[in-house]
């Protein structure tokens, strides 16, 4: 079966201003920010500008080495949790969906779902780095009218930024539903990849390479347990 092909949207000329309909639908977003979204000028680091919880927050000020006061917006750009990204990202996608008459909505949803899945399995700072690089690369695609790439994970970028940073399993935690051993006799977390025959010694995750079969804990993977 031939793979489904989705033709790119025609590149959009930079509008002189945000349309009245967009300003009506997104009254809490500054018109300049709406324009930055639909012209693909808004960078990942500036998503906080689409978050009503932050856009009116008072910035802090610090004294520069030259003696001048500098505005500090770092707290807005910290993005310490997944939720700090999801709300402004959904607003970003909503603006683009309205502007493009709904064509790329499915690809936007795929990316959001992918971020949620990544954040559940990998360290947040690694996921945030991936999101930032991925987001900024898509801006170039959209300038050419190509929105489908939002729905396709960047495997090379995942391997570089995300996959080495899987969340650690708390020592002593166990999967009660499966009744599997998750710690070695010494108390170290047991390597699940090793027990599946997918991890070489020494463990890249610094986990114990012992059998996870209940009551075993010997120096062989679960695939060789007898």
XYZ file of C-alpha atoms in Angstrom:
226
model
C 0.000 0.000 0.000
C 1.334 3.408 -0.967
C 1.959 5.698 2.031
C -0.524 8.551 2.348
C 0.849 11.788 0.932
C -0.197 15.154 2.284
C 0.628 18.061 0.025
C 2.183 21.089 1.741
C 0.112 24.186 2.256
C 0.907 27.119 0.034
C 3.409 29.380 1.815
C 1.634 32.252 3.522
C 2.737 35.810 2.902
C 3.531 37.778 6.057
C 0.320 39.650 6.925
C 0.350 43.300 7.841
C -1.452 42.537 11.075
C -3.393 39.959 13.006
C -6.872 39.555 11.534
C -9.875 40.726 13.561
C -11.077 37.131 13.874
C -7.789 36.032 15.448
C -7.783 38.975 17.829
C -11.363 38.110 18.826
C -10.623 34.421 19.359
C -7.466 35.131 21.363
C -8.214 38.340 23.283
C -5.595 37.616 25.960
C -2.754 37.427 23.427
C -1.060 40.587 22.225
C -1.612 41.210 18.477
C 2.157 41.397 17.996
C 2.492 37.875 19.422
C -0.257 36.571 17.148
C 1.599 38.036 14.174
C 4.842 36.402 15.375
C 3.048 33.047 15.481
C 1.464 33.157 12.041
C 4.644 34.479 10.412
C 6.683 31.777 12.196
C 8.890 34.303 13.944
C 8.044 33.154 17.489
C 10.817 30.969 18.902
C 10.404 28.151 21.401
C 11.998 30.229 24.167
C 9.256 32.848 23.771
C 6.257 30.547 24.158
C 5.652 32.040 27.616
C 4.293 35.132 25.833
C 1.233 33.027 24.935
C 0.610 32.039 28.557
C -1.882 34.398 30.235
C -0.548 33.278 33.614
C 2.836 34.833 32.846
C 2.493 37.552 30.250
C 1.378 40.170 32.797
C 3.708 39.038 35.573
C 6.110 41.658 36.834
C 9.714 41.065 35.707
C 12.601 41.393 38.110
C 15.468 43.812 37.671
C 19.168 43.475 38.363
C 22.151 45.801 38.234
C 24.468 45.169 35.282
C 28.290 45.442 35.537
C 28.002 48.894 33.929
C 25.619 50.091 36.644
C 22.471 49.999 34.498
C 19.269 48.195 35.467
C 18.463 45.131 33.351
C 15.085 43.420 33.071
C 15.197 39.744 33.932
C 12.567 37.471 32.356
C 14.370 34.233 33.183
C 11.614 33.008 35.515
C 9.178 33.148 32.601
C 11.471 31.101 30.358
C 12.390 28.464 32.913
C 9.745 25.966 31.725
C 10.349 23.792 34.773
C 7.517 21.351 34.089
C 5.600 19.841 31.185
C 2.534 21.934 32.081
C 4.533 25.134 31.689
C 4.949 24.204 28.010
C 1.597 22.589 27.211
C -0.679 25.580 27.827
C 1.199 28.112 25.648
C 1.992 25.408 23.078
C -1.709 24.575 22.727
C -2.446 28.277 22.254
C 0.311 28.448 19.622
C -1.170 25.491 17.744
C -4.704 26.891 18.059
C -3.668 30.190 16.465
C -1.987 28.361 13.581
C -4.945 26.018 13.154
C -7.353 28.943 12.784
C -4.957 30.792 10.494
C -4.505 27.771 8.187
C -8.186 26.785 8.315
C -7.507 23.613 10.313
C -5.315 21.687 7.883
C -2.362 20.823 10.204
C -4.348 20.218 13.416
C -3.807 16.438 13.437
C -0.026 16.848 13.201
C -0.034 19.349 16.063
C -1.952 16.874 18.247
C 0.579 14.151 17.482
C 3.442 16.348 18.646
C 1.669 17.260 21.889
C 0.934 13.600 22.619
C 4.558 12.731 21.852
C 5.809 15.314 24.357
C 3.521 13.911 27.059
C 4.833 10.391 26.414
C 8.470 11.515 26.466
C 8.006 13.457 29.720
C 6.597 10.366 31.422
C 9.667 8.267 30.598
C 12.613 10.672 30.390
C 14.116 13.506 32.440
C 12.287 16.760 31.832
C 15.360 18.864 31.018
C 16.233 16.434 28.220
C 12.676 16.557 26.862
C 12.709 20.361 27.059
C 15.940 20.501 25.041
C 14.400 18.233 22.410
C 11.209 20.287 22.302
C 13.154 23.538 21.863
C 15.312 22.269 18.997
C 12.416 20.441 17.338
C 10.136 23.491 17.584
C 12.657 25.870 16.050
C 13.351 23.489 13.159
C 9.649 23.303 12.336
C 9.506 27.072 11.885
C 11.613 26.732 8.754
C 9.358 23.972 7.434
C 6.244 26.075 7.956
C 7.730 28.961 6.015
C 7.673 26.561 3.045
C 4.076 25.561 3.794
C 5.086 22.190 5.273
C 3.286 21.312 8.510
C 3.333 17.508 8.405
C 6.776 17.326 10.033
C 5.185 18.305 13.367
C 3.714 14.795 13.445
C 6.974 12.909 12.864
C 9.447 12.557 15.781
C 13.046 13.461 14.976
C 14.797 10.164 15.711
C 18.322 11.543 15.417
C 17.507 14.363 17.818
C 15.839 11.950 20.235
C 18.914 9.718 20.246
C 21.151 12.704 20.949
C 19.102 14.654 23.490
C 16.537 12.357 25.095
C 17.251 8.621 25.028
C 20.375 8.794 27.243
C 18.274 10.401 30.017
C 15.634 7.872 31.009
C 14.133 8.493 34.447
C 15.670 6.468 37.250
C 13.450 3.928 38.998
C 13.411 4.664 42.751
C 15.434 2.114 44.705
C 13.140 -0.493 46.206
C 10.177 0.236 43.945
C 8.490 -2.760 42.366
C 5.816 -3.539 39.853
C 3.257 -5.248 42.070
C 0.931 -5.930 39.188
C 3.561 -8.045 37.450
C 5.269 -9.360 40.562
C 8.726 -8.682 39.101
C 11.866 -8.034 41.093
C 13.176 -4.503 40.474
C 16.157 -4.422 42.856
C 19.200 -6.597 43.279
C 20.275 -8.084 46.634
C 22.592 -5.098 47.058
C 19.687 -2.669 46.680
C 20.667 -1.294 43.241
C 17.955 -0.908 40.620
C 17.922 -3.890 38.264
C 18.459 -3.149 34.575
C 15.356 -4.050 32.597
C 17.185 -3.768 29.281
C 19.812 -6.259 30.494
C 17.104 -8.733 31.454
C 15.609 -8.328 27.991
C 19.021 -8.969 26.423
C 19.408 -5.390 25.183
C 22.128 -3.883 27.398
C 25.872 -4.569 27.407
C 28.025 -4.615 30.534
C 28.905 -2.349 32.199
C 25.403 -0.861 32.300
C 25.127 2.572 30.664
C 22.434 3.421 33.226
C 24.550 2.186 36.158
C 21.953 -0.412 37.098
C 22.548 -3.908 38.371
C 23.016 -6.599 35.726
C 21.354 -9.449 37.596
C 18.371 -11.665 36.899
C 15.078 -10.001 37.764
C 13.236 -13.269 38.338
C 11.760 -13.222 41.895
C 14.212 -14.754 44.338
C 17.009 -15.189 41.792
C 19.324 -12.158 41.526
C 22.069 -14.223 39.858
C 24.575 -12.998 37.278
C 22.511 -13.736 34.154
C 19.611 -12.030 32.346
C 16.003 -13.088 32.716
C 16.128 -14.531 29.198
C 18.581 -17.180 30.498
C 16.781 -17.933 33.767
C 16.035 -21.614 34.345
